[in-house]
CSV table of C-alpha atoms in Angstrom, one decimal:
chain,number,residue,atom,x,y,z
A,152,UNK,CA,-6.3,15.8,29.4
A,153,UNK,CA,-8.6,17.8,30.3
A,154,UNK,CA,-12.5,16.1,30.1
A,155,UNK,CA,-14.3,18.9,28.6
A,156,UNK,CA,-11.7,18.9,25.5
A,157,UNK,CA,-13.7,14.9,24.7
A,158,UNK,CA,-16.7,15.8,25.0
A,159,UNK,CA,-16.9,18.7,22.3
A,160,UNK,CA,-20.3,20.0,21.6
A,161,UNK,CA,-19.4,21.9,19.1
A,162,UNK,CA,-18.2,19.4,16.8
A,163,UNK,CA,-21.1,16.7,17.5
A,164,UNK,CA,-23.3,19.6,16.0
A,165,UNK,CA,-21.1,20.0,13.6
A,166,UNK,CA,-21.5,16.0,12.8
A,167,UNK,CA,-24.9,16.0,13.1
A,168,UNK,CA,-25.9,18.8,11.0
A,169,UNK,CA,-23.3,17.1,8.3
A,170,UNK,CA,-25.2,14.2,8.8
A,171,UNK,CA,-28.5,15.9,8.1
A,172,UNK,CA,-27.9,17.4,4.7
A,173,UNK,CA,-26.4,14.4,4.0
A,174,UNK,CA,-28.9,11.9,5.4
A,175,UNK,CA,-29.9,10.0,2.5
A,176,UNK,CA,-26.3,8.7,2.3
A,177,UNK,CA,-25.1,5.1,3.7
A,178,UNK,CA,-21.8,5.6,5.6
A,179,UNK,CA,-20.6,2.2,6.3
A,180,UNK,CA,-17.4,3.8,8.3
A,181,UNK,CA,-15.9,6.8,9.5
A,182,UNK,CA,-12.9,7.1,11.2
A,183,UNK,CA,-11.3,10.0,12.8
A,184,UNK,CA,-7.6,10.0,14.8
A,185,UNK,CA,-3.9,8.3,14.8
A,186,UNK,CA,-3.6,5.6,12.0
A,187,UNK,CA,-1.5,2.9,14.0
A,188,UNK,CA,-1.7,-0.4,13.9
A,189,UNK,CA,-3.7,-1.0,16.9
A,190,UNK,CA,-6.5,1.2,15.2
A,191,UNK,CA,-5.8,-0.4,11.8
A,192,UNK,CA,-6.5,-3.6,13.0
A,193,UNK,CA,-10.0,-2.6,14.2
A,194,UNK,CA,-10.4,-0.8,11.2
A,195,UNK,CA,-10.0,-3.4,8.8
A,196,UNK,CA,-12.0,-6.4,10.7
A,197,UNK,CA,-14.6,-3.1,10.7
A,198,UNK,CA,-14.6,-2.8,6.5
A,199,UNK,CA,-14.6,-6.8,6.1
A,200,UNK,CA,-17.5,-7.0,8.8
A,201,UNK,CA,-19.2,-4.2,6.9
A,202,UNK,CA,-19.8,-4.0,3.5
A,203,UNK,CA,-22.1,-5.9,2.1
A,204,UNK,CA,-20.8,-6.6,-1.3
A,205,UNK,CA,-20.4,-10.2,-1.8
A,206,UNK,CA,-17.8,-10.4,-4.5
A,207,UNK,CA,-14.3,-11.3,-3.7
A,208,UNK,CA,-12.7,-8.7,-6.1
A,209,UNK,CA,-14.8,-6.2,-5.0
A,210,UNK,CA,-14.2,-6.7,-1.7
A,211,UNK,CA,-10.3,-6.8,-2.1
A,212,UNK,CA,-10.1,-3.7,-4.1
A,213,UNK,CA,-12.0,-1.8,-1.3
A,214,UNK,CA,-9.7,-3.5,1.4
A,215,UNK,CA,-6.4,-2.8,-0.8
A,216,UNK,CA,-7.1,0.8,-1.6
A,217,UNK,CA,-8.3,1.3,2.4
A,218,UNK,CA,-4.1,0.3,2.9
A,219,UNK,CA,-2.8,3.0,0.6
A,220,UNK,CA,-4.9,5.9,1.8
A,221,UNK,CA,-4.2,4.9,5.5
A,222,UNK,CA,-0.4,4.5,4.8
A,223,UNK,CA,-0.6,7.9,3.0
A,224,UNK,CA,-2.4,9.4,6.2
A,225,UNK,CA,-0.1,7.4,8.8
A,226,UNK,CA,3.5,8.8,6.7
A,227,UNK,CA,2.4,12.0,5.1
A,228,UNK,CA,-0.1,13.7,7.5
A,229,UNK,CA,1.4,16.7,9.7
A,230,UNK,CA,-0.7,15.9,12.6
A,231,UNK,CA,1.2,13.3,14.0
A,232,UNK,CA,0.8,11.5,17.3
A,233,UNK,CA,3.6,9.2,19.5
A,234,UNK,CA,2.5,5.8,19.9
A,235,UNK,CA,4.9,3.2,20.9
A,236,UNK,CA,8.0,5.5,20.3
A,237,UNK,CA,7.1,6.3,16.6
A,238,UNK,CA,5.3,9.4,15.5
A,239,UNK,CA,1.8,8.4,13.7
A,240,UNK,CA,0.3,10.7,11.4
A,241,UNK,CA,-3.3,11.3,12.0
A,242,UNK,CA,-6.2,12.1,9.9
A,243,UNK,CA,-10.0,11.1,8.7
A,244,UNK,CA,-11.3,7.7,6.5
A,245,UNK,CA,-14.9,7.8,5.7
A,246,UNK,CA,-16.8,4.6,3.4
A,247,UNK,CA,-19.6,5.9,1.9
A,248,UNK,CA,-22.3,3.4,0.2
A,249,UNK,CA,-24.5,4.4,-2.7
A,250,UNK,CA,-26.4,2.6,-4.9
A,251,UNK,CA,-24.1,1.5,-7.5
A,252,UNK,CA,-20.4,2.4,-5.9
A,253,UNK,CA,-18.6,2.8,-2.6
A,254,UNK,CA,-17.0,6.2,-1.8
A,255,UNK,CA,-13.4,6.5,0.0
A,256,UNK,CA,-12.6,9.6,1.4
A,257,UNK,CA,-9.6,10.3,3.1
A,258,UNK,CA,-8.8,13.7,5.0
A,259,UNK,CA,-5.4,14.8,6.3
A,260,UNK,CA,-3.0,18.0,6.8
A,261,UNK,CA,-0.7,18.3,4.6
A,262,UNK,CA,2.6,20.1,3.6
A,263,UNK,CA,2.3,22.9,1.0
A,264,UNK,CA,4.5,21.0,-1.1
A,265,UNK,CA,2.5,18.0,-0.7
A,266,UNK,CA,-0.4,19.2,-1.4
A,267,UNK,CA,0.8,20.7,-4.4
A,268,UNK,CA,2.1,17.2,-5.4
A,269,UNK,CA,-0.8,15.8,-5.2
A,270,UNK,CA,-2.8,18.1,-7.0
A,271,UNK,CA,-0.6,18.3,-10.0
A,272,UNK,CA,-0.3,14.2,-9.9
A,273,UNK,CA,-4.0,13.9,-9.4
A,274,UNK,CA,-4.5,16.4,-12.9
A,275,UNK,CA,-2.2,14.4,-14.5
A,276,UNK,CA,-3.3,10.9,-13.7
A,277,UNK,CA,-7.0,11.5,-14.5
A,278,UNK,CA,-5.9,12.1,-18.2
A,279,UNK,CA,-4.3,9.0,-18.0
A,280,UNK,CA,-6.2,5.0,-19.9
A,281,UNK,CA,-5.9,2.0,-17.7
A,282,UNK,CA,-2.5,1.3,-19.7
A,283,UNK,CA,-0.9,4.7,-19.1
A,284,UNK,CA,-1.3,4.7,-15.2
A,285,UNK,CA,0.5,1.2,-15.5
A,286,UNK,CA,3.2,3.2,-17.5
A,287,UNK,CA,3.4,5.8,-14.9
A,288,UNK,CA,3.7,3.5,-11.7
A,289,UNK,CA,6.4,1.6,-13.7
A,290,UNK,CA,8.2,5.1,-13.6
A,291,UNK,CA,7.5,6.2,-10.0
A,292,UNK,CA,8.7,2.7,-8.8
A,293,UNK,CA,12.1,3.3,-10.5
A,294,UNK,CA,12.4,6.2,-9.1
A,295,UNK,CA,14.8,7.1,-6.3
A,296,UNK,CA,14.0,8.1,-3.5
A,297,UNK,CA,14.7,9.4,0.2
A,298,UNK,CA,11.2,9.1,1.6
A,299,UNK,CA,10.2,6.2,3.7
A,300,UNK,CA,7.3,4.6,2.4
A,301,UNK,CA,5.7,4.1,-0.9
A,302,UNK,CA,7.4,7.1,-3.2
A,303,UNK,CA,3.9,8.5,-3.3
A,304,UNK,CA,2.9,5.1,-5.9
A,305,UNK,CA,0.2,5.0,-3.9
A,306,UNK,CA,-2.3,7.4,-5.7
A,307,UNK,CA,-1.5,5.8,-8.9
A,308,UNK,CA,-2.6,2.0,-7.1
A,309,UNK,CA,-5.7,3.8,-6.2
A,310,UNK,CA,-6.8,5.1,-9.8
A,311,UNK,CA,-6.0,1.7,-11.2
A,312,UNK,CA,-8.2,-0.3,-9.2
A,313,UNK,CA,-10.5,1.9,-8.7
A,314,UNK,CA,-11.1,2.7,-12.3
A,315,UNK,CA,-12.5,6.1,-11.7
A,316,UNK,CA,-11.5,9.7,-11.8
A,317,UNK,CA,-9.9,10.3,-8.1
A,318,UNK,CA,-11.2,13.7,-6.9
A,319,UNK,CA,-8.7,16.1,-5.2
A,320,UNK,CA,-9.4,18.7,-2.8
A,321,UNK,CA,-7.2,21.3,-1.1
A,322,UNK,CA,-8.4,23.9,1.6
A,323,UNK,CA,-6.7,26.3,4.5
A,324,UNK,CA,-8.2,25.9,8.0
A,325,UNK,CA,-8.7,28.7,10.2
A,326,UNK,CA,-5.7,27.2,11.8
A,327,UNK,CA,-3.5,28.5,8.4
A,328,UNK,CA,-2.8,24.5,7.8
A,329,UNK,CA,-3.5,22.8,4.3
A,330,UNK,CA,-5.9,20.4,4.6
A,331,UNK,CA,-5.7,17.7,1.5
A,332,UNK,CA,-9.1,15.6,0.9
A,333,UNK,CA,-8.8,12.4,-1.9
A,334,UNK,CA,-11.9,10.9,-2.8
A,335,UNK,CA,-12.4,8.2,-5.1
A,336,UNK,CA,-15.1,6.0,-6.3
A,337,UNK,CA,-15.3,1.8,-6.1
A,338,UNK,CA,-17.8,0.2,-8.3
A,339,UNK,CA,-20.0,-2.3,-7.0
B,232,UNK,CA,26.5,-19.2,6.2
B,233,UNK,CA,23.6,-19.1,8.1
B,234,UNK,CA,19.8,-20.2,6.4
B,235,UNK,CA,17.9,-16.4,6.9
B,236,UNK,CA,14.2,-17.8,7.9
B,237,UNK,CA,11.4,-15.8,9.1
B,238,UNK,CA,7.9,-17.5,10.0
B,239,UNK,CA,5.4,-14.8,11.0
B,240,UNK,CA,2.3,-15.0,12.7
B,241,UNK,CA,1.0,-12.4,11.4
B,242,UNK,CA,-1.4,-11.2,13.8
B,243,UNK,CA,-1.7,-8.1,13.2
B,244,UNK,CA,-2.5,-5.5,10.6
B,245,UNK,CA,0.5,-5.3,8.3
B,246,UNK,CA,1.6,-8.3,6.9
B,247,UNK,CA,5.4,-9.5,6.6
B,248,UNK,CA,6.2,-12.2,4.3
B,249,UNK,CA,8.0,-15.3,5.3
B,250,UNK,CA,11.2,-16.2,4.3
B,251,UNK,CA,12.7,-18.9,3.9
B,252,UNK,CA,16.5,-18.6,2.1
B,253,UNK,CA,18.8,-21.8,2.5
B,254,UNK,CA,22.3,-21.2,2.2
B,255,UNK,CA,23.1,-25.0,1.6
B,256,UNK,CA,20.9,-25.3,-1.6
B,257,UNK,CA,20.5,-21.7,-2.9
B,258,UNK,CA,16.8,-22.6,-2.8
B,259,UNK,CA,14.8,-19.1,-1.3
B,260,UNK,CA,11.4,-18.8,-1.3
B,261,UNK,CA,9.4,-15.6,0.0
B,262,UNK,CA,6.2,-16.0,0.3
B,263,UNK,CA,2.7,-14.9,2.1
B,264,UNK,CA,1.5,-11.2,1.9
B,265,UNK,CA,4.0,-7.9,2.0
B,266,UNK,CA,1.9,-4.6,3.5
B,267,UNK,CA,4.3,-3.0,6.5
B,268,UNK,CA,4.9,0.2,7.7
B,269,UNK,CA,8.4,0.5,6.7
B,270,UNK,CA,9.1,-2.0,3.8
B,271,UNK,CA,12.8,-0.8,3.3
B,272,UNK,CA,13.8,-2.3,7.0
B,273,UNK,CA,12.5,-5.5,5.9
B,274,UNK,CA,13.8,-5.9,2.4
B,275,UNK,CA,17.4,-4.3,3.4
B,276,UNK,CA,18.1,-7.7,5.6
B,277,UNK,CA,16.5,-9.5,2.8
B,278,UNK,CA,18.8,-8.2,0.5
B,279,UNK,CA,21.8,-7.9,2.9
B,280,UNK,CA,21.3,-11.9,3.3
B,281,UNK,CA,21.1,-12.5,-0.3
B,282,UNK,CA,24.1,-10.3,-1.0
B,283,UNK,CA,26.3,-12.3,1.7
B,284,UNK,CA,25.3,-15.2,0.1
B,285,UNK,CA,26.6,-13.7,-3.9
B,286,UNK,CA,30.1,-13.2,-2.1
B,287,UNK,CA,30.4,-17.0,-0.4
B,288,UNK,CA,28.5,-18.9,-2.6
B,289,UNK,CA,28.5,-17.5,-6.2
B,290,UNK,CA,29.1,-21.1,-7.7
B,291,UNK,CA,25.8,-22.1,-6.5
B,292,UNK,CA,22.4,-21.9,-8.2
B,293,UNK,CA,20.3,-19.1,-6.3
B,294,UNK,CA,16.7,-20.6,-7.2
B,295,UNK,CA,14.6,-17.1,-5.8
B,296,UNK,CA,10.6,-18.3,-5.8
B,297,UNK,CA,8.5,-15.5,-4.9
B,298,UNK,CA,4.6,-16.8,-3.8
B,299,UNK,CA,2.8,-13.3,-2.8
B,300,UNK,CA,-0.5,-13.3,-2.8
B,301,UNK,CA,-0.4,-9.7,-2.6
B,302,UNK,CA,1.9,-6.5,-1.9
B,303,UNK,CA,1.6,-3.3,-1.7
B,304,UNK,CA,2.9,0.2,-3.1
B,305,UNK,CA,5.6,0.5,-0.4
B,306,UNK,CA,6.5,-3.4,-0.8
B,307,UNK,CA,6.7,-3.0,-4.7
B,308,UNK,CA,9.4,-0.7,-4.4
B,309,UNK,CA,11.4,-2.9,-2.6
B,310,UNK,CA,10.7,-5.6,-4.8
B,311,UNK,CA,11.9,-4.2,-7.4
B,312,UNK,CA,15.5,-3.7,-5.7
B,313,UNK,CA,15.3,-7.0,-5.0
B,314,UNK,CA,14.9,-8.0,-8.8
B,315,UNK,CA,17.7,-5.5,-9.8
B,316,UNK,CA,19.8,-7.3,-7.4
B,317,UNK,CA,19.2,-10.7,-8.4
B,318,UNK,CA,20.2,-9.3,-12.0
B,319,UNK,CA,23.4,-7.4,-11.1
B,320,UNK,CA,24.0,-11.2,-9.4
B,321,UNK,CA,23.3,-12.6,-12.8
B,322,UNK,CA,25.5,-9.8,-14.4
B,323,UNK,CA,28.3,-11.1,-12.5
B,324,UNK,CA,28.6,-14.5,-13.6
B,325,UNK,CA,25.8,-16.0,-11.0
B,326,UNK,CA,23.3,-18.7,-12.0
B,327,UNK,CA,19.9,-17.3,-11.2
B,328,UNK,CA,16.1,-18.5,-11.7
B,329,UNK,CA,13.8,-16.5,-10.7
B,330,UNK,CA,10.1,-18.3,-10.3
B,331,UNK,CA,7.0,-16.4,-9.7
B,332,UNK,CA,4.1,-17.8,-8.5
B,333,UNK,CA,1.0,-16.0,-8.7
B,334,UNK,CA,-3.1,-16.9,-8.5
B,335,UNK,CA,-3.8,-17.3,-12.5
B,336,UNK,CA,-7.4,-15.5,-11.3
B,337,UNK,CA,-6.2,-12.6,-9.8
B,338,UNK,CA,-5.2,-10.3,-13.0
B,339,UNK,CA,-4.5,-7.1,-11.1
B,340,UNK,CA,-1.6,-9.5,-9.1
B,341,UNK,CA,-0.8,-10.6,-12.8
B,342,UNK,CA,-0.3,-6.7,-13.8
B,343,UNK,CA,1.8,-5.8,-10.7
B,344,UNK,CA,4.1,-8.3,-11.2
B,345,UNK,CA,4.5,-8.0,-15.4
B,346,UNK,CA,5.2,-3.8,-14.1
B,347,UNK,CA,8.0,-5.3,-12.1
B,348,UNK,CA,9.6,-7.3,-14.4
B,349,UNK,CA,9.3,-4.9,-17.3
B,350,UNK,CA,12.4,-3.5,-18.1
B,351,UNK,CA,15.2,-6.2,-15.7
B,352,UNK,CA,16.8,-7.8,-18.3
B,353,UNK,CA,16.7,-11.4,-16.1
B,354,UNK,CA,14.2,-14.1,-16.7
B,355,UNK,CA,11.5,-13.8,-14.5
B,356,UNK,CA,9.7,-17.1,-14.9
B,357,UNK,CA,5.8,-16.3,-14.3
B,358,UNK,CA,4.2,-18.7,-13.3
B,359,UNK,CA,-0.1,-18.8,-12.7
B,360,UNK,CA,-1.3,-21.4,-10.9
């Protein structure tokens, strides 16, 4: 590889200047690459090390909804890289702490049709009570399907335990690729 | 038939659930935590084993306990095929019990497991502890 592609200037500014309009927020983690489950294991030992709630629930939900957005990334992200003979899709996981909540956010490209999955799913489960998501994840796990994986249930997990709206953002890069961004909220 | 038994370690990130299934007895018990990158490989020689074991034994009791402290999405779904197929075994003229063990505190467990068993028509003892 060649050594000026790791040290890219460009995107440290671009960090850094992120991290200065944004300065006043707490990010506990922010990971960036292939989610295998070398990294994974770092990753997690990271989050438990972390945060600094103290409730066992609240650090479980965190922890559980951390394995469905990685899974999502790892199965569903076009960028994917070949570790140990299996293609690992790539993307972004940043923890943000405020002062009542945790934010999740998780960044990946995406397939046009998944990210128009996602966004009609996303419409669809934030109209949704406690009771109805349970309705609709009974559904989705009777479902057949192909896909390896979790039949996109996933999303569903993550609004239940969460108990908040999930946020769902689609852009095209420069590159023409969609990129797909979930964010969701975890009380404290 | 052979006893299917899996003890794992667990070392790593994803967690696979042990197994324990005794031919002899038709006592299986799965138990542990179930997060993996590809749940269907794991469950298919679950259910492959438990299927073998419906064709050669189908006068014995199959006593399935299921002790999961937790599971995920991708698990779930296999989970389920595994309660379908313990029903079709029923169905078919098999004695089945079907015990599930869960943490009486955890309620969200509680929920995942009462979306599993919604609509199979076999007794799913749940059981908190």
């Amino acid at each position: 590889m060649d050594e000026n592609k790791i040290v890219s200037t460009n995107q440290s500014i671009r960090e850094i200047q992120e991290f200065e309009e944004n300065k006043e927020q707490k990010v506990l983690f922010s990971y960036l690459g292939a989610f295998d489950e070398e990294h994974l294991i770092i990753i997690s030992n990271y989050i438990e090390f972390a945060q600094t709630v103290k409730r066992t629930t609240q650090r479980t939900n965190l922890f559980k909804i951390f394995v469905e957005m990685s899974q999502n990334i790892s199965q569903n992200s076009t960028l994917k890289k070949e570790i140990g003979g299996r293609n690992t899709g790539c993307g972004k996981i940043t923890i943000i702490e405020f002062d009542s909540y945790f934010k999740m956010i998780s960044c990946n490209p995406a397939t046009d049709n998944d990210v128009q999955t996602i966004k009609e799913r996303s419409i669809q489960m934030n109209s949704l009570n406690k009771e109805e998501l349970r309705g609709l994840k009974r559904a989705r796990i009777r479902e057949k399907t192909n896909k390896a994986g979790n039949g996109n249930i996933g999303l569903i997990k993550i609004a239940i335990i969460s108990e908040n709206k999930i946020e769902v953002k689609t852009e095209r890069g420069n590159n023409n690729k969609n990129y797909v961004t979930i964010s969701v909220k975890i009380n404290k | 038939m052979e006893n299917l038994i899996k003890v794992q370690k667990n070392e790593g990130f994803f967690k696979y659930p042990n197994v324990n299934f005794d031919a002899t007895s038709g006592d299986c018990e799965l138990s542990g935590e179930s997060f993996m990158e590809d749940s269907k490989i794991y469950y298919t020689e679950i259910i492959s084993w438990l299927h073998e074991f419906h064709e050669t034994e189908k006068s014995k009791t199959l006593t399935f306990n299921i002790k999961l402290s937790y599971f995920n999405t991708s698990s779930s779904k296999m989970l389920y095929e595994l309660l379908k197929v313990l029903q079709d075994f029923s169905d078919d003229g098999q004695d089945v019990v079907i015990n599930w063990h869960y943490d009486s505190s955890d309620s969200e467990l509680e929920d995942d497991i009462a979306d599993l068993c919604f609509d199979v028509s076999i007794d799913v003892n749940q059981i908190p502890e």
